[in-house]
Tab-separated table of C-alpha atoms in Angstrom:
chain	number	residue	atom	x	y	z
A	1	ASP	CA	-2.484	13.016	15.325
A	2	THR	CA	-1.149	11.774	12.018
A	3	ALA	CA	0.153	8.201	12.356
A	4	VAL	CA	2.464	8.183	9.318
A	5	SER	CA	3.325	11.614	7.962
A	6	GLN	CA	5.260	12.456	4.817
A	7	THR	CA	6.666	15.751	3.651
A	8	PRO	CA	6.347	17.322	1.216
A	9	LYS	CA	2.955	16.327	-0.153
A	10	TYR	CA	3.813	17.653	-3.608
A	11	LEU	CA	7.214	18.050	-5.214
A	12	VAL	CA	7.846	19.491	-8.668
A	13	THR	CA	11.444	19.640	-9.784
A	14	GLN	CA	13.631	19.662	-12.859
A	15	MET	CA	15.551	16.764	-14.303
A	16	GLY	CA	18.967	16.306	-12.778
A	17	ASN	CA	18.084	17.789	-9.409
A	18	ASP	CA	18.500	16.021	-6.068
A	19	LYS	CA	15.537	15.873	-3.695
A	20	SER	CA	14.515	14.273	-0.406
A	21	ILE	CA	11.232	13.049	1.001
A	22	LYS	CA	10.816	12.674	4.732
A	23	CYS	CA	8.662	10.199	6.642
A	24	GLU	CA	7.862	9.925	10.324
A	25	GLN	CA	5.616	7.538	12.227
A	26	ASN	CA	4.372	8.005	15.785
A	27	LEU	CA	2.919	4.525	16.190
A	28	GLY	CA	5.961	2.942	17.805
A	29	HIS	CA	6.233	0.510	14.892
A	30	ASP	CA	9.456	-1.356	14.255
A	31	THR	CA	9.391	-1.487	10.459
A	32	MET	CA	9.058	1.196	7.788
A	33	TYR	CA	8.745	1.029	4.017
A	34	TRP	CA	8.928	3.058	0.851
A	35	TYR	CA	6.570	2.181	-1.963
A	36	LYS	CA	6.286	3.673	-5.440
A	37	GLN	CA	2.909	3.960	-7.165
A	38	ASP	CA	3.100	4.578	-10.880
A	39	SER	CA	0.534	6.138	-13.180
A	40	LYS	CA	-1.287	2.809	-13.480
A	41	LYS	CA	-1.757	2.732	-9.718
A	42	PHE	CA	0.536	-0.280	-9.302
A	43	LEU	CA	2.275	-0.311	-5.901
A	44	LYS	CA	5.845	-1.581	-5.812
A	45	ILE	CA	8.060	-2.014	-2.766
A	46	MET	CA	11.344	-0.120	-2.881
A	47	PHE	CA	12.885	-0.457	0.567
A	48	SER	CA	12.095	-1.536	4.086
A	49	TYR	CA	13.890	-0.915	7.350
A	50	ASN	CA	13.479	-2.714	10.641
A	51	ASN	CA	14.810	-0.868	13.682
A	52	LYS	CA	17.051	1.261	11.463
A	53	GLU	CA	18.432	-1.712	9.548
A	54	LEU	CA	17.837	-2.207	5.832
A	55	ILE	CA	16.030	-5.497	5.235
A	56	ILE	CA	14.452	-5.141	1.802
A	57	ASN	CA	16.184	-3.468	-1.110
A	58	GLU	CA	14.357	-4.212	-4.336
A	59	THR	CA	15.723	-3.517	-7.781
A	60	VAL	CA	15.916	0.226	-7.487
A	61	PRO	CA	18.467	2.515	-9.194
A	62	ASN	CA	21.396	3.552	-7.028
A	63	ARG	CA	20.161	7.107	-7.350
A	64	PHE	CA	17.633	6.234	-4.646
A	65	SER	CA	19.077	6.094	-1.139
A	66	PRO	CA	17.016	5.555	1.988
A	67	LYS	CA	18.177	6.698	5.399
A	68	SER	CA	16.756	5.762	8.787
A	69	PRO	CA	18.216	7.841	11.634
A	70	ASP	CA	15.937	6.084	14.121
A	71	LYS	CA	13.085	3.633	13.915
A	72	ALA	CA	10.487	6.400	13.751
A	73	HIS	CA	11.965	8.014	10.652
A	74	LEU	CA	12.708	6.819	7.149
A	75	ASN	CA	13.777	9.361	4.565
A	76	LEU	CA	14.275	8.887	0.836
A	77	HIS	CA	16.901	10.814	-1.085
A	78	ILE	CA	16.896	10.791	-4.869
A	79	ASN	CA	19.875	11.969	-6.913
A	80	SER	CA	19.891	13.110	-10.526
A	81	LEU	CA	16.136	12.948	-10.955
A	82	GLU	CA	14.777	11.573	-14.230
A	83	LEU	CA	11.406	11.952	-15.935
A	84	GLY	CA	10.620	8.311	-15.167
A	85	ASP	CA	10.887	9.009	-11.449
A	86	SER	CA	7.596	10.879	-11.600
A	87	ALA	CA	5.182	8.938	-9.411
A	88	VAL	CA	3.544	8.950	-6.005
A	89	TYR	CA	5.837	7.725	-3.244
A	90	PHE	CA	4.248	6.223	-0.160
A	91	CYS	CA	5.789	5.652	3.200
A	92	ALA	CA	4.291	2.919	5.375
A	93	SER	CA	4.960	1.280	8.700
A	94	SER	CA	4.123	-2.002	10.367
A	95	GLN	CA	4.201	-3.116	13.959
A	96	ASP	CA	6.644	-5.914	13.202
A	97	VAL	CA	8.847	-7.066	10.343
A	98	GLY	CA	6.523	-9.969	9.656
A	99	LEU	CA	3.587	-7.697	8.890
A	100	ASN	CA	1.425	-9.726	11.255
A	101	TYR	CA	-0.762	-6.679	11.819
A	102	GLY	CA	-0.602	-5.229	8.333
A	103	TYR	CA	0.453	-1.803	7.121
A	104	THR	CA	-0.300	1.799	7.984
A	105	PHE	CA	0.322	4.128	5.048
A	106	GLY	CA	1.135	7.789	4.807
A	107	SER	CA	-0.772	10.095	2.486
A	108	GLY	CA	1.898	10.040	-0.218
A	109	THR	CA	4.257	12.459	-1.938
A	110	ARG	CA	3.449	13.241	-5.551
A	111	LEU	CA	6.756	13.793	-7.355
A	112	THR	CA	6.707	15.408	-10.779
A	113	VAL	CA	9.958	15.700	-12.701
A	114	VAL	CA	9.897	18.188	-15.573
B	1	LYS	CA	6.355	-15.573	-7.550
B	2	GLN	CA	3.073	-14.367	-6.073
B	3	GLU	CA	0.644	-12.824	-8.528
B	4	VAL	CA	-2.405	-10.931	-7.337
B	5	THR	CA	-5.342	-10.099	-9.604
B	6	GLN	CA	-8.322	-7.928	-8.834
B	7	ILE	CA	-11.414	-8.264	-10.952
B	8	PRO	CA	-13.185	-6.222	-12.137
B	9	ALA	CA	-10.791	-3.341	-12.758
B	10	ALA	CA	-13.708	-0.919	-12.571
B	11	LEU	CA	-17.263	-1.177	-11.306
B	12	SER	CA	-20.159	1.270	-11.406
B	13	VAL	CA	-23.313	0.618	-9.399
B	14	PRO	CA	-26.358	2.581	-8.262
B	15	GLU	CA	-26.581	3.607	-4.637
B	16	GLY	CA	-27.976	0.961	-2.302
B	17	GLU	CA	-26.660	-2.068	-4.139
B	18	ASN	CA	-24.724	-4.805	-2.413
B	19	LEU	CA	-21.504	-5.644	-4.223
B	20	VAL	CA	-18.511	-7.943	-4.162
B	21	LEU	CA	-14.933	-7.151	-5.076
B	22	ASN	CA	-12.550	-9.997	-5.825
B	23	CYS	CA	-8.868	-10.570	-5.115
B	24	SER	CA	-7.204	-13.703	-6.505
B	25	PHE	CA	-3.703	-14.905	-5.747
B	26	THR	CA	-1.529	-17.677	-7.162
B	27	ASP	CA	0.477	-18.807	-4.118
B	28	SER	CA	-1.922	-20.398	-1.656
B	29	ALA	CA	0.711	-20.385	1.082
B	30	ILE	CA	-0.253	-16.859	2.016
B	31	TYR	CA	-0.429	-15.723	5.566
B	32	ASN	CA	-2.402	-12.500	5.884
B	33	LEU	CA	-4.493	-10.420	3.531
B	34	GLN	CA	-5.255	-6.733	3.934
B	35	TRP	CA	-7.873	-4.652	2.116
B	36	PHE	CA	-7.389	-0.907	1.569
B	37	ARG	CA	-9.299	1.922	-0.014
B	38	GLN	CA	-7.585	4.744	-1.841
B	39	ASP	CA	-9.391	7.979	-2.613
B	40	PRO	CA	-8.118	10.047	-5.573
B	41	GLY	CA	-4.900	11.823	-4.670
B	42	LYS	CA	-4.862	10.288	-1.214
B	43	GLY	CA	-3.052	7.550	0.666
B	44	LEU	CA	-4.179	4.028	1.425
B	45	THR	CA	-6.611	3.570	4.273
B	46	SER	CA	-6.710	0.138	5.856
B	47	LEU	CA	-10.178	-1.417	5.858
B	48	LEU	CA	-9.752	-4.971	7.077
B	49	LEU	CA	-6.908	-7.359	7.872
B	50	ILE	CA	-7.559	-11.096	7.736
B	51	GLN	CA	-4.905	-13.153	9.434
B	52	SER	CA	-4.133	-16.644	8.183
B	53	SER	CA	-6.026	-18.377	10.970
B	54	GLN	CA	-9.160	-16.375	10.194
B	55	ARG	CA	-11.700	-16.816	7.422
B	56	GLU	CA	-13.350	-13.431	7.543
B	57	GLN	CA	-13.435	-10.026	9.152
B	58	THR	CA	-16.275	-7.540	9.436
B	59	SER	CA	-16.368	-3.810	9.968
B	60	GLY	CA	-19.666	-2.010	9.616
B	61	ARG	CA	-21.012	-2.554	6.101
B	62	LEU	CA	-17.822	-4.309	5.021
B	63	ASN	CA	-17.096	-8.006	5.185
B	64	ALA	CA	-13.931	-9.613	3.870
B	65	SER	CA	-13.461	-13.337	3.482
B	66	LEU	CA	-10.387	-15.424	2.759
B	67	ASP	CA	-10.279	-18.839	1.112
B	68	LYS	CA	-6.660	-19.919	0.841
B	69	SER	CA	-7.456	-23.228	-0.832
B	70	SER	CA	-9.063	-21.490	-3.806
B	71	GLY	CA	-6.664	-18.552	-3.763
B	72	ARG	CA	-9.344	-15.960	-3.316
B	73	SER	CA	-10.501	-13.154	-1.072
B	74	THR	CA	-13.692	-11.176	-1.461
B	75	LEU	CA	-14.703	-7.802	-0.078
B	76	TYR	CA	-18.446	-7.472	0.344
B	77	ILE	CA	-19.927	-3.992	0.620
B	78	ALA	CA	-23.522	-3.824	1.779
B	79	ALA	CA	-25.923	-1.042	0.887
B	80	SER	CA	-23.346	0.932	-1.100
B	81	GLN	CA	-23.214	4.734	-0.788
B	82	PRO	CA	-21.652	7.429	-3.000
B	83	GLY	CA	-19.024	7.891	-0.284
B	84	ASP	CA	-17.825	4.355	-0.981
B	85	SER	CA	-16.523	5.508	-4.370
B	86	ALA	CA	-12.780	4.858	-4.348
B	87	THR	CA	-10.157	2.379	-5.520
B	88	TYR	CA	-10.002	-0.785	-3.447
B	89	LEU	CA	-6.688	-2.627	-3.174
B	90	CYS	CA	-5.817	-5.971	-1.660
B	91	ALA	CA	-2.379	-6.898	-0.332
B	92	VAL	CA	-1.360	-10.522	0.037
B	93	ILE	CA	1.162	-10.718	2.853
B	94	ASN	CA	3.838	-13.339	3.415
B	95	THR	CA	4.585	-12.909	7.104
B	96	ASN	CA	7.592	-15.228	6.967
B	97	ALA	CA	9.329	-13.101	4.375
B	98	GLY	CA	7.890	-9.797	5.593
B	99	LYS	CA	6.859	-9.061	2.029
B	100	SER	CA	3.589	-8.507	0.265
B	101	THR	CA	2.143	-8.272	-3.212
B	102	PHE	CA	-0.525	-5.729	-4.052
B	103	GLY	CA	-3.279	-6.120	-6.609
B	104	ASP	CA	-3.896	-3.428	-9.218
B	105	GLY	CA	-7.131	-2.385	-7.563
B	106	THR	CA	-10.816	-2.119	-8.409
B	107	THR	CA	-12.148	1.385	-8.976
B	108	LEU	CA	-15.666	1.616	-7.610
B	109	THR	CA	-18.158	4.319	-8.511
B	110	VAL	CA	-21.444	4.445	-6.623
B	111	LYS	CA	-23.985	6.675	-8.350
B	112	PRO	CA	-26.560	8.597	-6.300
């Protein structure tokens, strides 16, 4: 049983396209996150949702739009993809918004924009 | 603003050695600290979580300690094995804000 699952695992697409990445967690956690890991392996928070409500929205282009239909799902839609969007995107969840019990990460989605 | 530094950036050791990875942070008012390993092309696997009231956590050959006064956490790996080869990341967590800052990682190679 995968705790935090992301689909697809790999995504190759052309500049200007719109794409979505899906994330689901079966841990019963309240809070979910999207992180971006660039080529230098640096992890940067993009968004977090707690019980379907947006609580963290870092400086991210408007082309990125998260959607949480319920607390077990957090999807990421990206419009008008650019070369600089190429990275690995990680979904994560935590039991509570305060991260008192740390994170559980998904296996990542490697996005390549050509 | 919290800054997290992991030194060294890369480490290569022969199998069987004991080793220490370091994670330094600038804001001593941290709450929790979590260590992860990341294998190439994979996600982050949680190794140990040290909550603010704790000084260390142990799991098998791994021991993580936290010294908030000096702004430092160490991950000790005993009797290293080739399977320990991975990138190790620390995350400094502010539980009040529900935010964390990740270090850049230490890439460990254990040679047979």
